Amino acid sequence: MTTPLRRRQVLGLGFAALGTAVAAPAVWNRLQRSASSLRPATLASRGGVAELELLAQSSRSTIPGGPAELLTYNGRSPGPLLEVKAGDQVRLRLRNGLNQPTNLHFHGLHIPPTGTGDNVFLTVPPGGSTEYAFRLAKDHPAGLFYVHPHQHGLSADQVFGGLGSALVVRGDLDRIPEVAAAHESVLVLKDYASSGGQDAAMGVGRMLGREGRLLTVNGEINPELPIPSGGLLRLRLLNASNARIYRLALEGHPLVLIATDGGAIGTPEPLKELVLAPGERADVLVQGNQTPGSYRLLNLPYRRSGHMGMGAAEERPRTLATLRYAGAVAPLPLPQTLIPVAALPAPERTRRFVLAHAMGMGGMGGMNHAMGGMGGGGMGMGFQINGQAFEPDRINTRVQLGSTEDWLIVNDDVMDHPFHLHVNPFQVITRGGRPESQRRWKDTVLVKAGEEVRLRVTFRDFPGRTVYHCHNLDHEDMGLMGVLQIEERGV
Amino acid sequence: MNALTLRLLPKALSLLLTFGGALAVSSGNVAHAAQASAPALTPVTAYRTASCGCCKGWLQHMRANGFVVRDVVVADLQAIKRRLGVPNRLNSCHTAEVAGFAIEGHVPAADVRRLLRSRPAVAGIAVPGMPLGSPGMESPYGKEPFTVLAFTRAGTISAFSRHPQ
């Protein structure tokens, strides 16, 4: 979707590293030529240092039927794939070419929430730039993470408009032989408003969270995923949409789950369907062991309001991508085990977070720009956690560094809320009172309308102020966020 | 009003519409015609789930505009929507019934009044989802334009009114 001219412009910006990093077997190289655009441009680290630069700007869209303008990083939506290794020093300069403030969130990374780390309280004004700088721990889990704007009041506009990049951290999981032998494709799932602008008229507005009618994978409509007979495909899925919840199924093939948000799971788990809420990631393996042919990767209908039926504009499965058999290789096996997910210590306390939409004082902190100077807040409909809408200067929850807590997330609303916690990964203990099939590292969990989810989290390593919120970003912008202060013991 | 009556109603209503909405064409519709002349007194039965925060706001809006509203909390709202013929893709968080018409979602009282006056051959009117700024959805976070859609039992959907016009 990026024009040759834009590519040259991007190169002219002087990136230290540009190019793909993974060596592929010859058969994959031949196959990839037919789908080269499926590989997003990659900005990778070298020699333990990642010098990265993202320019946020508005660009002309080339997606058929899409909006005339997209918000892009380096001329691309989704933005370039960022690829770093555990232990790397990361320096990422964000340049703001938009006409409104923006910033970055390093979704899922275990790095400090302060200073030049995953500090969502930083703001880069129009025309400005800032450098995010941090070191990833040597034992940082390998996984698929997500870099996107987190400017309160504008997050949804900017992500729905097109901003967001996948971030791969290389490490432990990538060294498991069966996983290393698989061919890897990062698939960024993103929906865009159609040029007709009919989306909101059918009820999928900001209150439910905006969905676009155009479904894309890496900015393309129904791209091809080549697989040789006997081959193993590692699909690394990121839901980079504003509000859309994907319910994924691949015709004729189970999706063998090997990693969730925060990295590897203990044992591969074949799934018929995979539900992925905004901000969630999953790594799945697909074995090329069926009759050669074409198989559709489908997005099945999903209702984000449970039994209410709202937000069900689509009642039929839609094709996201097509798996196509081509060539053959000696059959590659699935891994039998992956990386154990350790049980967390017993919780020192349990907190309860009730999510709802309600009439109240709108949490207008930080919203003044978005509201065209309306400012000052006011009564009306918005979202709340425990009866409070987000205020950037109000700490809602104080926890002790090093402590473990259970958080009971209660969705008392008529619509689903994907709950996201920054900085520290958690494990889901129960969902609707039922235990999970195995331990998984998560940073975003879908809490369905009327459902209760118990998660367990240890606040490791990094003191400071951060947030938890609904990752339906329209909901976040309308107050469904709280401030978390991680305090050093004895302070 | 049972489901059978509801299915027959659109035909009767289309006849009514043909005659300008002012004539009662059968004894069964006399009551409706009478209500149409005094819509403010037409009773509204509103169905919602217990946890809905914005449904109550719409009820208040309707009462403030002279409607008598019966507030019914139900567990299975979908069953009500099916009975009244609300298409899935037009669903909102509450469903009401007035003079045999379905009113889905945050429909302005003025549109309900016009529906009762004009009595088009439709099963009801809907505002899908929960547009910010619609009645009951007044919000400091802004306003979204929205369209009130009319729908028939056969699933035909057409624009009834636009806000802002």
XYZ file of C-alpha atoms in Angstrom:
656
model
C 0.000 0.000 0.000
C 3.029 2.271 0.116
C 3.977 3.895 -3.149
C 7.573 3.661 -4.446
C 7.884 7.405 -3.916
C 7.033 7.034 -0.248
C 9.550 4.242 0.123
C 12.273 6.546 -1.120
C 11.092 9.255 1.212
C 11.241 6.861 4.103
C 14.772 5.800 3.188
C 15.712 9.460 2.966
C 14.853 9.933 6.625
C 18.022 8.124 7.523
C 17.042 5.036 9.438
C 19.913 3.152 10.935
C 18.355 -0.183 10.127
C 15.898 -1.079 7.447
C 15.311 -4.522 6.067
C 14.146 -7.962 6.976
C 16.159 -9.934 9.414
C 15.001 -13.511 9.224
C 16.738 -15.929 6.878
C 14.200 -18.133 5.149
C 14.637 -21.493 3.416
C 14.799 -21.302 -0.376
C 11.273 -22.581 -0.863
C 9.923 -19.744 1.220
C 11.938 -17.206 -0.722
C 10.354 -18.405 -3.955
C 6.885 -18.354 -2.430
C 7.377 -14.996 -0.819
C 8.047 -13.234 -4.094
C 4.377 -13.613 -4.948
C 3.386 -12.063 -1.644
C 6.288 -9.796 -0.885
C 4.023 -6.979 0.181
C 2.768 -9.188 3.001
C 6.039 -8.546 4.779
C 5.726 -5.112 6.275
C 8.812 -2.948 6.113
C 10.935 -3.804 9.091
C 13.030 -1.582 11.330
C 15.372 -3.875 13.239
C 18.032 -3.561 15.921
C 21.700 -4.267 15.173
C 24.445 -5.222 17.539
C 22.261 -4.863 20.615
C 21.054 -1.364 19.751
C 17.791 -0.394 18.109
C 17.889 3.108 16.645
C 14.365 3.563 15.403
C 12.377 6.492 14.111
C 8.661 6.813 13.558
C 7.130 9.815 11.814
C 3.416 10.140 12.537
C 1.684 11.912 9.694
C -1.364 11.951 7.483
C -0.944 10.188 4.128
C -3.085 9.500 1.107
C -4.677 6.056 1.367
C -4.373 3.485 -1.385
C -6.687 0.909 0.211
C -9.522 0.305 -2.274
C -12.755 1.629 -0.779
C -10.882 3.024 2.193
C -10.782 6.541 3.592
C -9.040 9.181 1.484
C -6.490 9.856 4.200
C -4.834 7.546 6.688
C -2.699 8.298 9.690
C 0.636 6.580 9.161
C 4.033 5.868 10.672
C 6.672 6.447 8.000
C 3.948 6.565 5.350
C 2.514 3.182 6.298
C -0.589 1.883 7.984
C -0.014 -0.325 9.799
C 3.391 1.144 10.516
C 6.670 -0.649 9.935
C 7.360 -3.829 11.873
C 9.792 -3.089 14.704
C 12.120 -5.941 15.578
C 14.372 -6.048 18.636
C 16.047 -8.656 20.836
C 15.851 -9.293 24.564
C 18.713 -7.325 26.090
C 18.694 -4.604 23.426
C 19.046 -0.911 24.117
C 16.121 0.731 22.336
C 16.096 4.355 21.222
C 12.967 5.306 19.349
C 12.471 8.858 18.121
C 8.833 9.791 17.568
C 8.344 12.782 15.272
C 4.886 14.290 15.268
C 3.812 15.407 11.803
C 0.142 15.434 12.806
C -1.866 18.552 13.590
C -2.633 17.282 17.089
C -0.591 15.913 20.007
C 0.377 12.270 20.071
C 2.655 9.875 21.967
C 3.542 6.183 22.195
C 2.646 3.246 24.368
C 4.844 0.139 24.315
C 1.965 -2.254 24.785
C 3.035 -5.382 26.651
C 6.699 -4.533 27.245
C 7.995 -4.956 30.787
C 9.910 -1.663 31.003
C 9.704 1.352 33.353
C 6.491 3.407 33.081
C 8.470 6.548 33.874
C 10.969 8.868 32.192
C 11.662 7.865 28.608
C 10.156 4.391 29.067
C 6.546 3.344 28.606
C 5.426 6.743 29.851
C 1.926 7.427 28.532
C 1.824 10.747 30.379
C 4.345 12.157 27.896
C 2.911 14.241 25.069
C 4.582 15.209 21.797
C 3.021 18.421 20.430
C 2.391 18.915 16.704
C 5.715 19.450 14.960
C 7.626 18.183 17.985
C 9.636 15.065 18.602
C 10.836 13.027 21.547
C 13.093 10.045 22.103
C 11.865 7.013 23.992
C 14.884 5.175 25.386
C 15.010 2.025 27.494
C 16.825 -1.276 27.784
C 14.965 -4.553 27.490
C 15.985 -7.055 30.167
C 18.119 -9.969 28.949
C 15.364 -12.325 30.073
C 12.547 -10.277 28.567
C 10.123 -12.822 27.100
C 10.095 -13.192 23.335
C 6.788 -12.187 21.869
C 4.694 -9.955 19.719
C 4.036 -6.536 21.197
C 2.405 -3.361 19.943
C 3.389 0.287 19.639
C 0.491 2.723 19.342
C -0.634 6.220 20.383
C -1.947 6.666 23.922
C -2.835 10.355 23.885
C -5.879 10.529 26.139
C -8.930 11.771 24.266
C -7.292 11.110 20.896
C -6.145 7.479 21.172
C -9.164 6.087 19.351
C -9.083 8.714 16.595
C -5.420 8.046 15.981
C -5.567 4.247 16.068
C -8.817 4.096 14.085
C -7.218 6.573 11.690
C -4.416 4.102 11.028
C -1.569 4.463 13.564
C 0.069 1.428 15.143
C 3.012 -0.911 14.602
C 3.752 -4.469 15.603
C 6.867 -4.920 17.728
C 8.636 -8.289 17.785
C 10.962 -9.146 20.653
C 13.248 -12.054 19.720
C 14.285 -14.455 22.444
C 13.488 -17.714 24.199
C 10.461 -18.897 22.197
C 12.210 -18.309 18.863
C 14.971 -20.751 19.853
C 12.676 -23.791 20.194
C 13.700 -25.874 17.125
C 10.181 -26.619 15.812
C 9.211 -22.964 16.205
C 12.430 -21.776 14.571
C 11.755 -24.097 11.611
C 8.315 -22.608 10.997
C 7.877 -19.832 8.478
C 6.816 -16.680 10.242
C 4.253 -14.091 9.191
C 3.273 -11.177 11.392
C -0.386 -10.398 10.647
C -1.609 -6.999 11.800
C -5.421 -7.048 11.814
C -6.836 -3.605 11.301
C -10.178 -2.302 10.147
C -10.697 1.033 8.431
C -13.697 3.257 7.880
C -15.112 2.803 4.404
C -15.036 5.759 2.040
C -18.853 5.889 2.160
C -18.722 6.644 5.875
C -21.716 4.420 6.568
C -20.162 2.759 9.601
C -21.552 5.007 12.318
C -24.987 5.216 10.717
C -25.499 1.526 11.436
C -24.821 2.020 15.079
C -21.153 1.258 15.505
C -20.296 4.689 16.835
C -18.035 5.805 19.643
C -20.185 4.490 22.479
C -19.868 0.924 21.242
C -16.463 1.741 19.811
C -15.942 2.440 16.140
C -15.484 -0.430 13.737
C -14.631 0.012 10.079
C -16.172 -2.057 7.337
C -12.858 -2.630 5.590
C -10.977 -5.558 7.064
C -7.284 -5.691 6.277
C -4.240 -7.767 7.104
C -1.052 -5.695 7.012
C -3.045 -3.047 5.150
C -4.162 -5.463 2.410
C -7.545 -6.920 1.618
C -7.512 -10.729 1.581
C -3.786 -11.293 1.071
C -2.439 -14.739 0.288
C -0.581 -16.817 2.872
C 1.518 -19.385 1.011
C 2.295 -22.712 2.664
C 4.046 -25.746 1.180
C 2.618 -29.208 1.808
C 4.294 -30.465 4.970
C 5.276 -26.934 5.950
C 4.673 -25.164 9.229
C 3.416 -21.604 9.310
C 3.748 -19.399 12.385
C 1.064 -16.741 12.234
C 1.697 -13.924 14.671
C -1.590 -12.145 15.087
C -2.060 -8.641 16.465
C -5.475 -7.045 16.807
C -4.530 -3.430 16.062
C -8.142 -2.353 15.558
C -9.868 0.322 17.597
C -12.809 -1.735 18.843
C -13.372 -4.744 16.598
C -13.157 -8.141 18.254
C -12.021 -10.840 15.835
C -13.290 -14.406 16.026
C -10.800 -16.234 13.848
C -11.037 -19.649 12.233
C -8.987 -21.208 9.444
C -10.868 -23.570 7.156
C -9.669 -27.161 7.451
C -6.889 -26.395 9.946
C -6.753 -25.965 13.698
C -4.875 -22.926 14.961
C -2.261 -24.348 17.335
C -1.728 -21.710 20.002
C 1.893 -21.357 21.155
C 1.992 -17.853 22.630
C -0.342 -15.226 24.038
C 0.181 -11.508 24.792
C 3.195 -11.864 27.042
C 4.998 -14.766 25.369
C 5.040 -18.557 25.160
C 2.549 -20.842 26.852
C 3.607 -24.163 28.376
C 1.948 -26.593 25.973
C 0.692 -26.041 22.407
C -3.092 -25.888 22.351
C -5.073 -26.570 19.137
C -8.033 -24.231 18.736
C -10.974 -24.301 16.340
C -11.570 -20.623 16.973
C -9.488 -17.833 18.394
C -11.107 -14.702 19.802
C -8.796 -11.697 19.711
C -9.867 -8.429 21.331
C -8.193 -5.079 20.558
C -4.635 -5.088 21.887
C -4.490 -8.874 22.230
C -1.893 -10.977 20.397
C -1.556 -14.675 19.692
C 1.032 -16.851 17.965
C -0.441 -19.900 16.253
C 1.127 -22.669 14.202
C -0.603 -24.011 11.098
C 0.467 -27.379 9.698
C 0.306 -27.817 5.935
C -1.083 -31.334 6.250
C -4.381 -31.027 4.371
C -5.273 -31.590 0.707
C -3.432 -28.888 -1.225
C -5.736 -26.031 -2.150
C -6.978 -22.704 -0.811
C -8.378 -22.238 2.677
C -9.879 -19.037 4.028
C -8.828 -17.377 7.255
C -12.249 -16.225 8.420
C -13.518 -13.613 10.803
C -16.724 -15.130 12.198
C -19.604 -12.943 13.411
C -19.126 -11.660 16.931
C -21.472 -9.632 19.094
C -19.690 -7.175 21.337
C -22.783 -6.659 23.432
C -23.545 -10.273 24.305
C -27.253 -10.970 24.286
C -28.056 -7.332 23.545
C -27.133 -7.851 19.915
C -25.695 -4.379 19.436
C -22.752 -3.907 17.145
C -23.719 -6.876 14.990
C -23.584 -5.115 11.659
C -21.946 -8.180 10.141
C -23.870 -11.399 10.271
C -21.755 -13.468 7.888
C -18.174 -14.727 8.056
C -15.700 -12.456 6.259
C -12.478 -13.544 4.632
C -9.363 -11.947 6.109
C -6.688 -13.839 4.175
C -6.323 -17.010 2.126
C -3.958 -19.863 2.912
C -2.727 -21.302 -0.371
C -0.736 -24.501 -0.787
C 2.234 -24.233 -3.125
C 5.149 -26.660 -3.363
C 6.121 -29.257 -0.775
C 8.723 -29.776 1.929
C 9.558 -32.706 4.230
C 6.855 -32.621 6.940
C 7.733 -30.400 9.887
C 6.504 -31.486 13.330
C 4.702 -29.406 15.948
C 6.580 -28.735 19.190
C 5.436 -30.922 22.105
C 6.228 -28.443 24.862
C 7.119 -24.784 24.926
C 8.164 -22.669 27.918
C 6.627 -23.289 31.364
C 4.547 -20.417 32.720
C 5.354 -20.251 36.444
C 2.518 -19.931 38.937
C 2.461 -16.539 40.643
C 2.647 -16.307 44.462
C -0.540 -16.253 46.512
C -2.112 -12.785 46.362
C -1.634 -10.401 49.289
C -4.975 -8.795 48.581
C -7.900 -8.760 46.169
C -9.322 -5.652 44.556
C -12.519 -5.259 42.616
C -12.914 -3.107 39.506
C -16.443 -2.550 38.206
C -16.654 -1.361 34.601
C -19.788 0.388 33.366
C -21.193 3.210 31.344
C -23.223 5.681 33.306
C -24.358 9.250 33.638
C -21.889 11.231 35.660
C -19.188 13.835 35.529
C -17.243 13.262 32.354
C -13.591 12.757 33.081
C -12.383 15.546 30.857
C -8.791 15.645 32.015
C -6.556 15.913 29.000
C -9.574 16.160 26.745
C -9.528 19.884 26.176
C -7.777 19.649 22.861
C -10.054 16.910 21.592
C -13.148 18.770 22.675
C -12.241 21.905 20.786
C -11.685 23.903 23.930
C -14.930 22.798 25.600
C -12.920 21.752 28.622
C -14.059 21.821 32.205
C -16.049 18.624 32.028
C -19.768 18.285 32.440
C -22.562 15.904 33.230
C -23.421 13.210 30.803
C -22.825 9.763 29.469
C -19.397 8.248 29.768
C -17.531 5.256 31.159
C -16.402 4.637 34.698
C -14.363 2.231 36.792
C -15.779 1.914 40.310
C -17.893 4.987 39.649
C -15.008 7.199 38.546
C -14.056 8.407 35.095
C -10.362 8.833 34.290
C -8.591 11.909 35.629
C -4.852 12.034 34.876
C -4.020 13.672 38.193
C -6.007 11.296 40.385
C -4.392 8.057 41.526
C -7.106 5.413 41.658
C -5.044 2.453 42.837
C -1.821 2.245 44.894
C 0.097 -1.020 44.973
C 3.404 -2.103 46.495
C 6.364 -2.904 44.290
C 7.019 -6.649 44.499
C 3.570 -7.535 45.760
C 1.094 -9.902 44.138
C -2.596 -9.081 43.916
C -5.763 -10.596 42.514
C -7.908 -8.187 40.545
C -11.535 -9.059 40.013
C -12.659 -7.292 36.856
C -16.446 -7.040 36.889
C -18.119 -6.024 33.654
C -21.422 -4.560 34.795
C -22.097 -3.149 31.357
C -24.129 -4.070 28.305
C -21.027 -4.369 26.123
C -17.704 -6.205 26.184
C -14.612 -4.516 27.614
C -11.060 -5.723 26.901
C -9.180 -4.841 30.088
C -5.520 -3.871 29.641
C -2.839 -3.346 32.267
C 0.421 -1.595 31.423
C 3.976 -2.661 32.368
C 3.316 -5.932 34.259
C 1.851 -9.045 32.633
C -0.840 -10.985 34.482
C -2.383 -14.436 34.472
C -6.109 -15.045 34.232
C -7.116 -17.258 37.161
C -10.838 -17.650 36.495
C -13.351 -16.420 33.983
C -16.961 -16.524 35.112
C -15.761 -18.641 38.049
C -14.150 -21.267 35.785
C -10.382 -21.821 35.761
C -8.381 -21.371 32.563
C -7.144 -24.414 30.585
C -3.510 -23.470 31.295
C -1.508 -20.532 32.599
C -0.814 -17.837 30.030
C 0.915 -14.483 30.172
C -1.596 -11.787 29.321
C -1.751 -8.011 29.393
C -5.185 -7.665 27.831
C -8.171 -9.826 28.698
C -11.616 -9.715 27.159
C -14.248 -9.289 29.861
C -17.577 -9.926 28.231
C -20.768 -8.064 29.086
C -21.946 -9.290 32.475
C -18.811 -11.406 33.038
C -16.279 -11.449 35.895
C -12.602 -12.232 35.341
C -10.085 -12.817 38.143
C -6.528 -12.025 37.181
C -3.303 -12.264 39.201
C -0.398 -9.892 38.820
C 2.967 -9.351 40.465
C 4.201 -5.761 40.299
C 7.836 -6.456 39.517
C 10.875 -4.277 38.996
C 9.499 -0.862 38.123
C 7.952 1.704 40.490
C 6.024 4.609 39.051
C 2.727 5.811 37.722
C 0.939 3.963 34.950
C -2.597 3.029 33.898
C -5.095 0.237 33.351
C -7.975 0.707 30.955
C -10.423 -0.669 28.447
C -8.655 -1.345 25.143
C -11.733 -0.457 23.189
C -9.993 2.877 22.689
C -13.191 4.884 22.296
C -14.098 3.666 25.784
C -10.660 4.584 27.096
C -11.003 8.079 25.642
C -14.433 8.387 27.284
C -13.173 7.674 30.769
C -12.726 3.892 31.127
C -9.212 4.158 32.549
C -7.624 4.333 35.976
C -4.250 5.517 37.288
C -2.061 2.967 39.042
C 0.785 4.038 41.327
C 3.375 1.311 41.949
C 5.101 2.334 45.180
C 8.375 1.104 46.616
C 7.885 -0.551 49.977
C 8.411 1.772 52.882
C 7.832 4.889 50.786
C -50.891 -7.159 21.570
C -49.886 -10.559 20.297
C -47.451 -11.455 17.553
C -50.161 -12.266 15.013
C -51.766 -8.859 15.378
C -48.345 -7.320 14.953
C -47.759 -9.178 11.732
C -51.092 -7.988 10.328
C -50.651 -4.471 11.591
C -48.352 -3.161 8.864
C -50.953 -3.952 6.199
C -53.622 -2.136 8.109
C -51.244 0.718 8.694
C -50.364 0.982 5.023
C -54.061 1.392 4.301
C -54.223 4.046 6.941
C -51.281 5.791 5.364
C -52.998 5.720 1.979
C -55.852 7.683 3.440
C -53.602 10.208 4.991
C -53.403 8.588 8.362
C -56.534 10.240 9.583
C -59.127 7.623 8.760
C -59.851 4.531 10.755
C -60.466 1.694 8.301
C -61.565 -0.984 10.710
C -62.921 -1.176 14.185
C -59.632 -2.670 15.341
C -57.783 0.477 14.483
C -60.100 2.981 16.056
C -58.090 2.962 19.217
C -54.883 3.639 17.323
C -56.441 6.501 15.426
C -57.659 8.002 18.660
C -54.175 7.735 20.157
C -52.662 9.304 17.093
C -54.647 12.435 17.709
C -53.260 12.642 21.222
C -49.825 10.989 21.025
C -48.643 12.459 24.275
C -50.988 10.125 26.091
C -50.019 7.012 24.125
C -48.549 4.579 26.624
C -45.044 3.370 25.924
C -43.764 0.059 27.263
C -39.974 0.080 27.436
C -37.929 -3.088 27.879
C -34.337 -3.003 29.111
C -31.819 -5.053 31.048
C -31.049 -4.235 34.647
C -27.502 -2.975 34.117
C -28.136 -0.528 31.292
C -27.018 2.943 32.339
C -28.368 4.901 29.395
C -31.789 3.279 28.950
C -33.110 5.162 31.969
C -31.982 8.388 30.319
C -34.178 7.656 27.298
C -37.120 6.853 29.563
C -36.708 10.240 31.227
C -36.565 11.926 27.831
C -39.828 10.281 26.784
C -41.554 11.190 30.053
C -40.327 14.773 29.781
C -42.001 14.843 26.381
C -45.370 13.792 27.725
C -45.312 10.052 27.206
C -46.479 7.681 29.883
C -43.700 5.090 30.081
C -43.854 1.682 31.694
C -40.328 0.529 32.567
C -39.963 -3.255 32.248
C -36.666 -4.909 33.214
C -36.217 -8.209 31.374
C -33.535 -10.878 31.275
C -34.013 -11.797 27.618
C -34.222 -8.616 25.602
C -33.519 -10.492 22.365
C -36.843 -12.308 22.667
C -38.644 -8.955 22.815
C -36.728 -7.703 19.784
C -37.600 -10.864 17.846
C -41.266 -10.559 18.762
C -41.371 -6.961 17.565
C -39.419 -7.721 14.380
C -36.354 -5.566 15.094
C -33.602 -6.534 12.611
C -30.425 -7.686 14.368
C -28.252 -5.087 12.760
C -30.437 -2.254 14.064
C -30.190 -3.357 17.677
C -29.654 -0.952 20.518
C -29.706 -1.359 24.284
C -33.445 -1.073 24.851
C -36.648 -1.757 22.969
C -40.044 -0.134 23.415
C -43.514 -0.733 22.119
C -45.995 2.017 21.383
C -49.345 1.575 19.616
C -48.065 -1.609 18.025
C -44.866 -0.054 16.731
C -41.416 -1.097 17.879
C -39.173 1.747 19.019
C -35.586 0.528 19.117
C -32.946 2.505 20.945
C -32.474 6.213 21.536
C -35.186 7.486 19.195
C -36.112 11.147 19.830
C -39.637 11.672 21.179
C -40.359 13.969 18.217
C -39.801 11.034 15.852
C -42.095 8.804 17.903
C -44.746 11.517 17.756
C -44.362 11.808 13.979
C -44.582 8.004 13.671
C -47.836 7.998 15.596
C -49.194 10.833 13.472
C -48.153 9.501 10.071
C -48.482 5.768 10.785
C -46.344 4.489 7.917
C -46.467 0.818 6.922
C -43.510 -0.177 9.036
C -42.928 -2.434 12.019
C -41.065 0.291 13.824
C -38.232 2.799 13.893
C -34.740 2.447 15.308
C -31.580 4.249 16.226
C -29.004 1.440 16.123
C -26.266 1.406 18.739
C -25.999 4.316 21.136
C -25.041 7.513 19.298
C -23.496 10.137 21.549
C -25.818 13.113 21.890
C -29.015 11.176 21.137
C -31.789 11.351 23.789
C -30.516 9.633 26.924
C -26.980 9.648 25.541
C -26.135 13.306 26.168
C -22.410 13.321 26.793
C -19.580 15.726 27.543
C -17.580 13.716 24.995
C -19.481 15.157 22.063
C -22.276 14.420 19.621
C -22.483 12.004 16.721
C -24.864 12.518 13.814
C -27.394 9.705 13.572
C -30.216 8.514 11.366
C -33.544 7.165 12.596
C -34.262 4.118 10.439
C -37.683 2.633 9.704
C -37.935 -1.135 9.258
C -40.611 -3.548 8.115
C -41.299 -7.139 9.109
C -39.874 -8.145 5.725
C -36.582 -6.501 6.700
C -36.787 -3.436 4.458
C -34.889 -0.556 6.032
C -35.259 3.101 5.078
C -34.305 6.467 6.534
C -37.037 8.027 8.683
C -35.215 11.143 9.850
C -31.696 12.480 10.204
C -30.177 14.249 13.209
C -28.999 16.883 12.679
C -31.255 17.351 9.665
